[in-house]
Coordinates of C-alpha atoms in Angstrom, one line a residue:
M1 CA 45.9 11.2 167.6
L2 CA 46.9 14.7 166.8
E3 CA 48.7 14.8 170.1
R4 CA 51.3 12.5 168.7
L5 CA 52.4 15.3 166.3
T6 CA 54.1 17.1 169.2
T7 CA 56.3 14.0 170.1
L8 CA 57.5 13.5 166.6
S9 CA 61.3 13.6 165.9
R10 CA 62.9 16.4 163.8
S11 CA 63.8 14.0 161.0
A12 CA 60.2 12.7 161.1
K13 CA 58.8 16.2 160.8
Q14 CA 61.2 17.1 157.8
T15 CA 60.1 13.9 156.0
I16 CA 56.4 15.0 156.4
L17 CA 57.1 18.2 154.8
L18 CA 59.2 16.6 152.0
V19 CA 56.3 14.3 151.2
L20 CA 54.0 17.3 151.3
D21 CA 56.1 19.2 148.7
I22 CA 56.1 16.0 146.5
V23 CA 52.2 15.3 146.9
L24 CA 51.4 18.8 146.1
V25 CA 52.9 18.4 142.5
P26 CA 50.2 16.1 141.1
V27 CA 47.5 18.0 143.0
S28 CA 48.6 21.3 141.5
L29 CA 48.9 19.9 138.0
L30 CA 45.4 18.4 138.1
V31 CA 43.9 21.6 139.5
S32 CA 45.7 23.5 136.6
M33 CA 44.3 21.3 134.0
A34 CA 40.8 21.6 135.7
I35 CA 40.9 25.5 135.6
L36 CA 42.1 25.6 132.1
S37 CA 39.7 23.1 130.6
G38 CA 36.9 24.1 132.7
Y39 CA 36.1 20.6 133.9
L40 CA 37.8 17.8 135.9
P41 CA 40.3 15.8 133.8
S42 CA 39.3 12.2 133.0
A43 CA 41.2 9.1 133.9
A44 CA 42.5 8.8 130.2
A45 CA 43.9 12.5 130.4
I46 CA 45.6 11.7 133.8
V47 CA 47.2 8.6 132.3
A48 CA 48.3 10.5 129.5
E49 CA 50.2 12.9 131.7
A50 CA 51.8 10.2 133.7
P51 CA 55.4 10.9 132.4
A52 CA 54.9 14.6 133.3
L53 CA 53.6 13.7 136.7
I54 CA 56.6 11.2 137.4
L55 CA 59.2 13.8 136.2
L56 CA 57.7 16.7 138.1
T57 CA 57.2 14.8 141.4
T58 CA 60.8 13.4 141.1
A59 CA 62.1 17.0 140.5
S60 CA 60.1 18.4 143.3
A61 CA 61.8 15.9 145.7
F62 CA 65.3 16.8 144.7
L63 CA 64.5 20.6 144.5
S64 CA 62.7 20.7 147.9
I65 CA 65.8 19.1 149.5
A66 CA 68.2 21.3 147.7
L67 CA 66.2 24.5 148.7
G68 CA 66.2 23.3 152.2
L69 CA 62.4 23.5 152.6
P70 CA 61.7 20.6 154.7
R71 CA 64.4 22.1 157.4
V72 CA 62.2 25.3 157.5
Q73 CA 60.1 25.2 160.7
L74 CA 56.5 25.8 160.3
K75 CA 56.5 28.8 162.8
S76 CA 59.5 30.2 160.8
Y77 CA 57.9 30.0 157.4
E78 CA 57.6 33.4 156.0
L79 CA 58.6 35.7 153.1
S80 CA 62.1 34.1 152.4
A81 CA 60.8 30.5 152.8
L82 CA 57.8 31.5 150.4
G83 CA 60.4 32.6 148.0
R84 CA 61.9 29.2 148.0
S85 CA 58.6 27.5 147.4
A86 CA 58.0 30.0 144.5
A87 CA 61.4 29.2 142.9
L88 CA 60.6 25.4 143.2
A89 CA 57.3 26.2 141.5
A90 CA 59.0 28.2 138.7
V91 CA 61.5 25.4 138.0
L92 CA 58.7 22.7 137.9
A93 CA 56.8 25.2 135.5
G94 CA 59.9 25.3 133.3
I95 CA 60.1 21.5 133.1
L96 CA 56.5 21.2 132.3
G97 CA 56.9 23.9 129.6
I98 CA 59.8 22.1 128.0
M99 CA 57.7 18.9 127.9
V100 CA 54.8 20.7 126.3
M101 CA 57.1 22.1 123.5
A102 CA 58.7 18.8 123.1
G103 CA 55.4 17.1 122.8
L104 CA 55.7 15.0 125.8
S105 CA 52.7 16.5 127.4
D106 CA 49.2 17.5 126.0
V107 CA 48.3 20.0 128.9
E108 CA 47.2 23.6 127.7
V109 CA 49.9 26.1 126.7
G110 CA 49.2 28.3 129.9
A111 CA 49.3 25.2 132.2
P112 CA 53.0 25.8 133.4
V113 CA 52.2 29.4 134.7
V114 CA 49.0 28.2 136.4
L115 CA 51.0 25.2 138.0
A116 CA 53.6 27.6 139.4
L117 CA 50.9 29.8 140.9
I118 CA 48.8 26.9 142.3
Y119 CA 51.7 25.0 143.6
T120 CA 53.1 28.3 145.5
V121 CA 49.8 29.0 147.0
F122 CA 49.2 25.4 148.1
S123 CA 52.6 25.2 149.5
A124 CA 52.2 28.3 151.6
A125 CA 48.6 27.5 152.6
S126 CA 49.4 23.9 153.7
R127 CA 52.2 24.8 155.9
L128 CA 50.1 27.6 157.5
F129 CA 47.4 25.0 158.0
L130 CA 49.7 22.5 159.7
L131 CA 51.0 25.4 161.9
Q132 CA 47.6 26.3 163.1
I133 CA 46.9 22.5 163.8
L134 CA 50.2 22.3 165.9
I135 CA 49.4 25.5 167.7
S136 CA 46.0 24.2 168.6
V137 CA 47.4 20.9 169.9
Y138 CA 50.0 22.4 172.0
R139 CA 47.5 24.9 173.5
Q140 CA 45.4 22.0 174.4
T141 CA 48.1 19.9 175.9
G142 CA 50.1 22.6 177.8
A143 CA 49.4 25.7 179.9
E144 CA 48.4 28.7 177.8
T145 CA 49.5 32.3 178.5
R146 CA 46.9 34.8 177.5
V147 CA 48.3 38.1 176.5
M148 CA 47.5 41.5 175.2
I149 CA 49.8 44.1 173.6
Y150 CA 49.8 47.8 175.0
G151 CA 50.7 49.8 171.9
A152 CA 49.6 49.2 168.4
G153 CA 52.5 50.9 166.7
V154 CA 55.3 49.3 164.7
T155 CA 56.9 47.5 167.6
G156 CA 53.5 46.2 168.8
V157 CA 52.7 44.9 165.3
Q158 CA 56.1 43.2 165.1
L159 CA 55.6 41.7 168.4
A160 CA 52.1 40.4 167.4
M161 CA 53.4 38.7 164.2
A162 CA 56.1 37.0 166.2
L163 CA 53.6 35.7 168.8
K164 CA 51.4 34.3 166.1
S165 CA 53.6 31.3 165.8
S166 CA 53.9 30.8 169.6
Q167 CA 53.1 27.5 171.0
D168 CA 52.1 28.5 174.5
V169 CA 51.0 32.3 174.1
R170 CA 47.7 33.4 172.8
L171 CA 47.3 37.0 171.7
L172 CA 43.9 38.6 172.3
G173 CA 44.2 42.1 171.0
F174 CA 45.8 45.6 171.5
L175 CA 45.5 48.2 173.9
D176 CA 46.3 51.8 172.7
D177 CA 45.6 55.4 173.8
N178 CA 45.5 56.6 170.3
T179 CA 41.8 57.1 169.6
V180 CA 42.3 56.9 165.8
L181 CA 43.2 53.1 166.1
H182 CA 40.3 52.2 168.4
G183 CA 38.2 49.6 166.7
M184 CA 40.6 48.8 164.0
T185 CA 42.1 45.5 163.1
V186 CA 46.0 45.3 163.3
A187 CA 47.9 42.2 162.5
G188 CA 44.6 40.3 162.8
Q189 CA 43.8 41.6 166.1
T190 CA 41.4 44.4 167.4
V191 CA 42.7 47.5 168.9
Y192 CA 41.0 48.5 172.1
P193 CA 40.8 51.7 174.1
A194 CA 43.3 51.5 177.1
Q195 CA 40.4 53.1 179.2
R196 CA 38.6 49.7 178.9
I197 CA 41.8 47.8 180.1
E198 CA 40.1 46.6 183.5
M199 CA 37.1 45.1 181.7
L200 CA 39.1 43.6 178.9
L201 CA 41.6 41.9 181.2
E202 CA 38.8 40.3 183.2
T203 CA 36.7 39.4 180.1
H204 CA 39.5 37.6 178.2
K205 CA 41.2 36.3 181.3
I206 CA 44.6 38.0 180.5
D207 CA 47.7 36.7 182.3
K208 CA 50.1 39.2 181.0
V209 CA 50.4 42.6 179.3
L210 CA 53.2 43.5 177.1
L211 CA 54.3 47.1 176.9
A212 CA 55.4 47.6 173.2
M213 CA 56.2 51.3 173.3
P214 CA 59.9 51.7 173.4
S215 CA 59.7 55.4 172.2
L216 CA 57.8 56.4 175.3
S217 CA 59.8 58.0 178.1
Q218 CA 60.8 55.9 181.1
P219 CA 58.5 57.7 183.5
R220 CA 55.5 57.3 181.2
L221 CA 56.2 53.7 180.8
A222 CA 56.6 53.2 184.5
Q223 CA 53.2 55.0 185.0
I224 CA 51.3 52.6 182.6
A225 CA 53.1 49.6 184.2
R226 CA 52.0 50.5 187.7
R227 CA 48.4 51.1 186.5
V228 CA 48.2 47.8 184.8
S229 CA 50.1 45.8 187.7
R230 CA 47.5 47.2 190.2
L231 CA 45.0 45.0 188.2
K232 CA 47.0 41.8 189.4
V233 CA 48.3 41.2 185.9
E234 CA 51.9 40.7 185.1
V235 CA 53.5 43.5 183.0
Q236 CA 56.6 43.3 180.8
T237 CA 58.2 45.9 178.6
L238 CA 59.7 45.2 175.2
P239 CA 63.0 46.9 174.5
S240 CA 63.5 48.8 171.3
F241 CA 65.4 47.5 168.4
A242 CA 68.2 50.0 169.1
Q243 CA 68.4 48.5 172.6
L244 CA 68.4 44.9 171.3
I245 CA 71.4 45.6 168.9
G246 CA 73.3 47.4 171.5
E247 CA 73.0 51.0 170.3
E248 CA 71.2 52.0 173.4
A249 CA 71.6 50.6 176.8
I250 CA 68.6 48.8 178.3
V251 CA 68.6 51.0 181.3
D252 CA 66.7 53.9 182.5
K253 CA 67.7 57.4 181.3
L254 CA 68.8 58.7 184.6
A255 CA 72.0 60.6 184.7
P256 CA 73.8 62.5 187.5
V257 CA 73.2 66.1 187.8
L258 CA 76.3 68.1 187.7
P259 CA 77.2 69.5 191.2
Q260 CA 77.5 73.0 189.7
S261 CA 73.9 73.0 188.3
V262 CA 72.6 72.0 191.7
L263 CA 74.9 74.3 194.0
G264 CA 74.2 77.3 192.0
R265 CA 77.8 78.3 192.5
E266 CA 81.3 77.1 191.7
H267 CA 82.3 73.6 193.0
F268 CA 85.0 74.2 195.8
A269 CA 86.6 70.8 195.6
D270 CA 89.9 71.9 194.3
A271 CA 89.8 75.1 196.3
L272 CA 89.6 73.1 199.5
D273 CA 92.6 70.9 198.7
G274 CA 95.0 70.5 201.6
G275 CA 94.3 71.0 205.3
C276 CA 96.3 67.7 206.2
G277 CA 98.5 69.3 208.7
A278 CA 96.5 68.0 211.7
Y279 CA 96.4 64.4 210.5
E280 CA 99.7 63.6 208.9
G281 CA 101.5 61.0 210.9
R282 CA 98.8 60.9 213.5
V283 CA 96.3 58.2 214.7
V284 CA 92.7 59.4 213.6
M285 CA 89.4 58.0 214.8
I286 CA 86.3 58.6 212.8
S287 CA 83.0 57.9 214.5
G288 CA 80.2 56.9 212.2
A289 CA 82.8 55.7 209.8
G290 CA 80.4 53.7 207.7
G291 CA 77.9 56.5 207.0
S292 CA 77.8 58.8 204.0
I293 CA 80.1 61.6 205.7
G294 CA 82.1 59.2 207.8
S295 CA 83.1 56.9 204.8
E296 CA 84.2 59.8 202.6
L297 CA 86.2 61.3 205.5
C298 CA 88.1 57.9 205.7
R299 CA 88.8 58.0 201.9
Q300 CA 90.1 61.6 202.0
I301 CA 92.1 61.3 205.2
L302 CA 94.1 58.5 203.6
H303 CA 95.6 61.2 201.4
C304 CA 96.9 62.9 204.6
N305 CA 99.0 59.9 205.4
P306 CA 97.9 59.1 209.0
T307 CA 99.7 56.3 210.6
K308 CA 96.4 54.6 211.8
L309 CA 92.8 55.0 210.9
V310 CA 90.4 53.7 213.7
L311 CA 86.9 53.2 212.2
L312 CA 84.2 53.4 215.0
E313 CA 80.9 52.3 213.8
V314 CA 77.7 50.6 215.3
T315 CA 76.4 48.9 212.3
E316 CA 78.3 45.7 211.6
F317 CA 77.6 45.6 207.8
T318 CA 78.6 49.1 207.0
L319 CA 81.8 48.7 209.1
F320 CA 82.6 45.6 207.3
S321 CA 82.0 47.4 203.9
I322 CA 84.1 50.5 204.6
E323 CA 86.9 48.3 206.2
R324 CA 87.2 46.3 202.9
E325 CA 87.1 49.3 200.9
L326 CA 89.8 51.1 203.0
R327 CA 92.1 48.2 203.1
A328 CA 92.1 48.0 199.4
L329 CA 92.9 51.9 199.1
A330 CA 95.5 51.7 201.8
E331 CA 97.5 48.9 200.2
E332 CA 100.2 51.3 199.0
T333 CA 100.3 53.4 202.1
L334 CA 101.7 52.5 205.6
C335 CA 98.3 53.4 207.2
Q336 CA 96.7 50.7 209.4
I337 CA 93.0 50.2 209.3
V338 CA 91.5 49.3 212.5
P339 CA 87.6 48.5 212.7
V340 CA 85.9 49.0 216.0
L341 CA 82.3 47.9 216.4
A342 CA 80.9 50.1 219.1
S343 CA 78.4 52.7 220.0
V344 CA 79.4 56.3 220.6
C345 CA 77.2 56.2 223.7
D346 CA 79.3 53.3 225.2
A347 CA 81.9 55.4 227.3
R348 CA 83.8 52.3 228.3
A349 CA 84.4 51.2 224.7
V350 CA 85.3 54.8 223.4
T351 CA 87.9 55.3 226.2
A352 CA 89.4 51.9 225.8
T353 CA 89.7 52.3 222.1
I354 CA 91.2 55.8 222.4
R355 CA 93.9 54.5 224.7
A356 CA 94.5 51.2 223.2
H357 CA 95.3 52.9 219.8
G358 CA 96.9 56.0 220.9
V359 CA 94.2 58.2 219.2
N360 CA 95.4 61.9 218.4
V361 CA 92.4 63.2 216.5
I362 CA 88.7 62.3 216.7
L363 CA 86.4 63.3 213.8
H364 CA 82.9 62.8 215.3
A365 CA 80.4 62.1 212.3
A366 CA 78.0 59.6 214.0
A367 CA 74.5 61.1 214.3
Y368 CA 70.9 60.5 213.6
K369 CA 70.2 63.2 210.9
H370 CA 67.0 62.3 209.1
V371 CA 64.6 65.0 210.3
P372 CA 61.1 63.0 210.3
M373 CA 62.7 59.9 211.7
V374 CA 64.3 61.7 214.7
E375 CA 61.1 63.6 215.3
R376 CA 59.2 60.4 215.5
N377 CA 62.0 58.7 217.7
P378 CA 63.1 61.7 220.1
I379 CA 64.6 59.4 222.8
A380 CA 66.9 57.8 220.3
G381 CA 67.8 61.1 218.7
I382 CA 68.7 62.7 222.1
S383 CA 70.6 59.7 223.3
N384 CA 72.8 59.3 220.1
N385 CA 73.2 62.9 219.1
I386 CA 73.5 64.7 222.4
F387 CA 74.8 62.1 224.9
G388 CA 76.8 60.3 222.2
T389 CA 78.7 63.5 221.5
L390 CA 79.1 64.3 225.1
T391 CA 80.6 60.7 225.6
M392 CA 83.0 61.1 222.7
A393 CA 84.0 64.7 223.5
Q394 CA 84.5 63.8 227.3
A395 CA 86.6 60.8 226.4
A396 CA 88.7 63.2 224.3
A397 CA 89.2 65.5 227.1
D398 CA 89.8 62.8 229.7
T399 CA 92.5 61.0 227.6
G400 CA 94.2 64.3 226.4
I401 CA 94.0 63.9 222.6
E402 CA 95.0 66.7 220.4
R403 CA 91.9 67.7 218.5
F404 CA 88.2 66.8 218.3
V405 CA 86.1 68.0 215.4
L406 CA 82.2 67.7 215.8
V407 CA 80.3 67.4 212.4
S408 CA 77.1 69.5 212.8
T409 CA 74.4 71.0 210.5
D410 CA 72.8 74.2 209.6
K411 CA 69.6 72.8 211.2
A412 CA 71.2 73.4 214.5
V413 CA 70.5 77.2 213.9
R414 CA 67.3 78.4 215.4
P415 CA 66.0 74.8 215.5
I416 CA 62.4 74.2 215.6
G417 CA 62.5 70.3 215.4
V418 CA 64.1 67.5 217.4
M419 CA 67.0 66.8 215.2
G420 CA 68.1 70.4 214.9
A421 CA 67.8 70.8 218.7
T422 CA 69.8 67.8 219.3
K423 CA 72.6 69.1 217.1
R424 CA 72.5 72.6 218.6
L425 CA 72.8 71.1 222.2
S426 CA 75.6 68.9 220.8
E427 CA 77.5 72.1 219.6
I428 CA 76.8 73.6 223.1
V429 CA 78.3 70.6 224.9
V430 CA 81.5 70.7 222.8
G431 CA 81.7 74.4 223.1
D432 CA 81.5 74.1 227.0
L433 CA 84.3 71.5 226.9
A434 CA 86.4 73.8 224.7
R435 CA 86.3 76.6 227.3
R436 CA 87.1 74.2 230.2
N437 CA 89.9 72.4 228.6
S438 CA 93.3 73.5 227.6
T439 CA 94.8 70.3 226.2
T440 CA 92.4 69.2 223.6
I441 CA 91.3 71.5 220.8
F442 CA 87.6 71.3 220.2
T443 CA 85.9 72.7 217.2
M444 CA 82.7 72.2 215.1
V445 CA 81.8 72.2 211.4
R446 CA 78.3 73.2 210.1
F447 CA 77.1 71.6 206.9
G448 CA 74.2 72.4 204.6
N449 CA 72.5 69.6 202.9
V450 CA 75.1 67.1 201.5
L451 CA 74.2 66.0 197.9
G452 CA 73.9 62.1 197.6
S453 CA 74.2 61.4 201.2
S454 CA 71.9 58.7 202.8
G455 CA 68.3 59.9 203.2
S456 CA 69.1 63.3 201.2
V457 CA 66.7 64.8 198.8
V458 CA 68.5 64.3 195.5
P459 CA 68.6 60.3 195.8
I460 CA 65.0 60.6 196.7
F461 CA 64.3 62.6 193.6
Y462 CA 66.1 60.2 191.4
E463 CA 64.1 57.3 192.9
Q464 CA 60.8 59.1 192.2
V465 CA 61.8 59.9 188.6
S466 CA 62.7 56.2 187.9
R467 CA 59.2 55.2 189.1
G468 CA 57.5 57.7 186.9
G469 CA 56.9 60.3 189.3
P470 CA 55.5 62.4 190.8
V471 CA 58.5 64.1 192.4
T472 CA 57.4 65.6 195.8
V473 CA 58.6 68.7 197.5
T474 CA 57.5 69.9 200.8
D475 CA 56.9 73.5 200.0
P476 CA 57.2 75.5 196.7
D477 CA 59.3 78.2 198.7
V478 CA 61.4 75.9 200.6
T479 CA 65.2 76.6 200.1
R480 CA 68.3 74.8 201.4
Y481 CA 72.1 75.2 201.3
F482 CA 73.9 72.4 199.4
M483 CA 77.3 71.2 199.2
T484 CA 79.0 67.9 197.7
V485 CA 80.2 65.2 200.0
Q486 CA 83.8 66.1 198.9
E487 CA 83.3 69.7 199.9
A488 CA 81.9 68.7 203.3
C489 CA 84.6 66.3 204.1
R490 CA 87.5 68.6 203.1
L491 CA 85.8 71.3 205.2
V492 CA 86.0 68.9 208.2
L493 CA 89.8 68.3 207.5
W494 CA 90.4 72.2 207.2
A495 CA 88.4 72.9 210.3
G496 CA 90.6 70.4 212.3
T497 CA 93.7 71.9 211.0
L498 CA 92.7 75.6 211.5
A499 CA 91.0 75.2 214.9
Q500 CA 92.6 77.1 217.7
G501 CA 90.8 75.7 220.7
S502 CA 88.0 78.2 221.4
G503 CA 85.3 76.2 220.3
E504 CA 84.9 77.7 216.7
I505 CA 82.1 76.8 214.3
F506 CA 83.3 76.5 210.8
V507 CA 81.2 77.1 207.8
L508 CA 81.7 77.0 204.0
D509 CA 81.1 79.9 201.7
M510 CA 77.9 78.2 200.4
G511 CA 76.6 81.0 198.0
K512 CA 72.9 81.5 197.9
P513 CA 70.4 78.8 199.0
V514 CA 68.8 76.7 196.4
R515 CA 65.0 76.4 196.0
I516 CA 64.0 72.7 196.4
V517 CA 61.4 72.8 193.7
E518 CA 64.1 74.2 191.2
L519 CA 66.4 71.4 192.3
A520 CA 63.6 68.9 191.5
R521 CA 63.1 70.5 188.1
Q522 CA 66.9 70.1 187.4
V523 CA 66.8 66.5 188.3
I524 CA 64.0 65.8 186.2
E525 CA 65.4 67.6 183.1
G526 CA 68.8 66.3 183.8
S527 CA 67.5 62.8 183.7
G528 CA 66.4 63.5 180.0
Y529 CA 62.6 64.2 180.8
S530 CA 60.2 67.2 181.0
V531 CA 58.2 68.6 183.9
R532 CA 54.5 68.2 183.6
N533 CA 52.5 71.3 184.7
A534 CA 49.7 73.4 183.7
S535 CA 51.9 75.0 181.0
N536 CA 53.1 71.7 179.7
P537 CA 50.3 69.0 180.3
D538 CA 52.1 66.5 178.0
G539 CA 55.3 66.5 180.2
D540 CA 56.9 63.3 181.7
I541 CA 57.2 64.0 185.5
E542 CA 54.9 66.1 187.8
I543 CA 56.1 68.0 190.8
I544 CA 53.7 68.1 193.8
T545 CA 53.9 69.7 197.2
T546 CA 53.2 67.7 200.3
G547 CA 53.5 70.4 202.9
L548 CA 56.3 71.0 205.5
R549 CA 57.0 68.0 207.8
D550 CA 57.4 68.3 211.5
G551 CA 60.7 69.7 212.4
E552 CA 61.3 71.4 209.1
K553 CA 61.8 75.1 208.3
L554 CA 61.1 76.9 205.1
H555 CA 64.7 78.4 205.1
E556 CA 67.9 77.3 206.9
E557 CA 70.7 79.6 208.2
L558 CA 74.4 79.1 208.8
S559 CA 74.6 81.3 211.8
I560 CA 72.4 82.9 214.3
H561 CA 73.9 86.4 213.7
Q562 CA 74.3 86.1 210.0
K563 CA 77.8 87.6 210.5
L564 CA 80.7 85.4 209.9
A565 CA 84.4 86.0 210.6
P566 CA 87.1 85.3 208.2
T567 CA 89.8 82.5 208.5
A568 CA 93.0 81.7 206.9
H569 CA 91.2 79.9 204.2
P570 CA 89.2 82.3 201.9
K571 CA 86.3 79.9 201.5
L572 CA 85.9 79.1 205.2
S573 CA 84.5 81.4 207.9
R574 CA 83.8 81.2 211.7
A575 CA 80.4 81.7 213.3
R576 CA 80.7 83.5 216.6
E577 CA 78.0 82.9 219.0
V578 CA 77.5 83.2 222.7
A579 CA 77.0 80.1 225.0
L580 CA 75.0 79.0 227.9
S581 CA 76.9 79.0 231.2
E582 CA 78.5 75.9 232.6
F583 CA 75.8 75.8 235.3
E584 CA 73.0 75.9 232.8
I585 CA 74.5 73.3 230.6
A586 CA 74.8 71.0 233.6
R587 CA 71.2 71.6 234.5
A588 CA 70.2 70.9 230.9
L589 CA 72.0 67.6 230.7
Q590 CA 70.7 66.5 234.1
G591 CA 67.1 67.3 233.0
L592 CA 67.5 65.4 229.8
R593 CA 69.2 62.4 231.3
S594 CA 66.3 62.1 233.9
A595 CA 63.7 62.3 231.1
V596 CA 65.6 59.7 228.8
D597 CA 66.2 57.3 231.8
K598 CA 62.5 57.4 232.4
G599 CA 61.7 56.9 228.6
D600 CA 59.6 60.0 228.8
A601 CA 59.7 61.4 225.2
N602 CA 57.5 64.4 225.8
A603 CA 59.3 65.4 228.8
A604 CA 62.7 65.0 227.1
V605 CA 61.7 67.1 224.1
E606 CA 60.1 69.8 226.3
E607 CA 63.3 70.1 228.4
M608 CA 65.5 70.1 225.3
M609 CA 63.4 72.8 223.5
R610 CA 63.5 74.9 226.8
W611 CA 67.3 75.1 226.9
V612 CA 67.4 75.7 223.1
K613 CA 65.0 78.8 223.4
R614 CA 67.1 80.1 226.3
D615 CA 70.4 79.7 224.1
L616 CA 68.5 81.6 221.2
V617 CA 67.5 84.3 223.6
A618 CA 71.0 84.7 224.8
N619 CA 72.4 84.9 221.3
T620 CA 69.9 87.4 220.1
A621 CA 70.1 89.8 223.1
P622 CA 71.5 93.3 222.1
G623 CA 75.1 93.5 222.1
V624 CA 76.0 89.9 221.6
A625 CA 76.4 89.5 217.9
T626 CA 80.2 89.2 218.3
G627 CA 80.2 87.2 221.5
D628 CA 82.6 84.2 221.4
L629 CA 81.3 80.7 221.9

């Protein structure tokens, strides 16, 4: 029977509420008479008040419609609607008072006041009673979501009041970390300790926990959300009022750290402007064009007005993405964008591409650079980084192009891991071709860590902060050189322009190395949070150490000898190092090729490290500090 209430039309529901307002008038009047006389009114007394009853009920019908009371939904009946009911009751009391003074009613003098009070109370109570009936019916006929609110503050109370009228949500209490509130009743609900959450969720069969603490920091909210979600319960976060009205964005508080604060030195972007002499009017090919460095090289080299930009990339999606971007950027230029889907290890494809497009300059940025990943996949690292470089450089020499620039890394200096060793042997291979070739100018560029590049530490730190921490560093003493991607790419352009063909290694004046733990602190604080440690136990994000990974060093270097020669550019220097002989390089490549062809990772790494150590011995022998590579 009651279930039919849920299927009534809106007009039918309004009619019921109007009838309720009318019926409450005689009921309230009779109750008022009983209160003032101390006994139930007799039939004769009720008949005597018939004129008053007729007039008051008629007036209540018109007043209820005029005040819009039937149109107020039961779940929306609150203070303003109660005021309308009180206004209606006051008018009815005034009408009854006039009738008493005119002798048209025999009720007690105080009856109008009592009538107003009784009518107001009955009007509100009847609507709340009907609302509870409807909620019960809806809950019995539909799926019920059982929820608890985490946070018994102002926002939590407001949410609880809103949920009271919900038809399909049942609130079963609050959770809060504040011990003062534990056991108290707030908004009709008990506040429980958050430590009991597991037991409470199971006991009350909770489906969802609502986090109503918008003033908490994002990391703290993320920590609570992760802890609750592990209990197989859905978690939702309530935005603050400021966010809902648009005064504060509903996003996390992460903000980019300024390059200067991370670099610990002046940003050299403007100081490196220029260096386009080797590329203007030329056909330039960039390998690894879809990567972090390769894609930025493509963007910057467009300013040098090349006639054609050949994008060599092995990953289809990244090639598609960078081609679309560059076509848009090159619309107002005469530069032709040519995407080539091929591997740097494919000698046939590389040579064919160079000849087909008349390539003049190659910027070789394709490489596997993630230290732990290459450490676990040495065959792939050796094949791509060493033999891919050999393929590209040999094709450049065979076709007689003007310039070849290898993008290297500071991890190639005294390498202890696979990635650094592959890059050092790549340098050795390019240096060997530089000494044996008089047509093509071969040169190399050593980078420190590039901020924001794929797999670099800063994006990882941001991701960890967004999850609520902790932020992980490998060692509290580890340091690294850092540069922005703009600095790195402009360094490449300048190196290609300044290179003279002796296989120089160019490095940027990068200042002092940066402690990674300090960088982690800057990312946390730059994102609007505080570091949690022994001296600040209430901080937002903790920094923990995990230990150095395989292939990692505490400190990186830019040159084996630490002695750099100046160049025509004040911010750029040359590293001068000796090299293995042509015979030694041939033996090294032959041994590596044999191990790679057999798929013997251990033999390949052992062979590679043997020649890297021999190279290091040659460079650290007395009297070779100024030797030329």
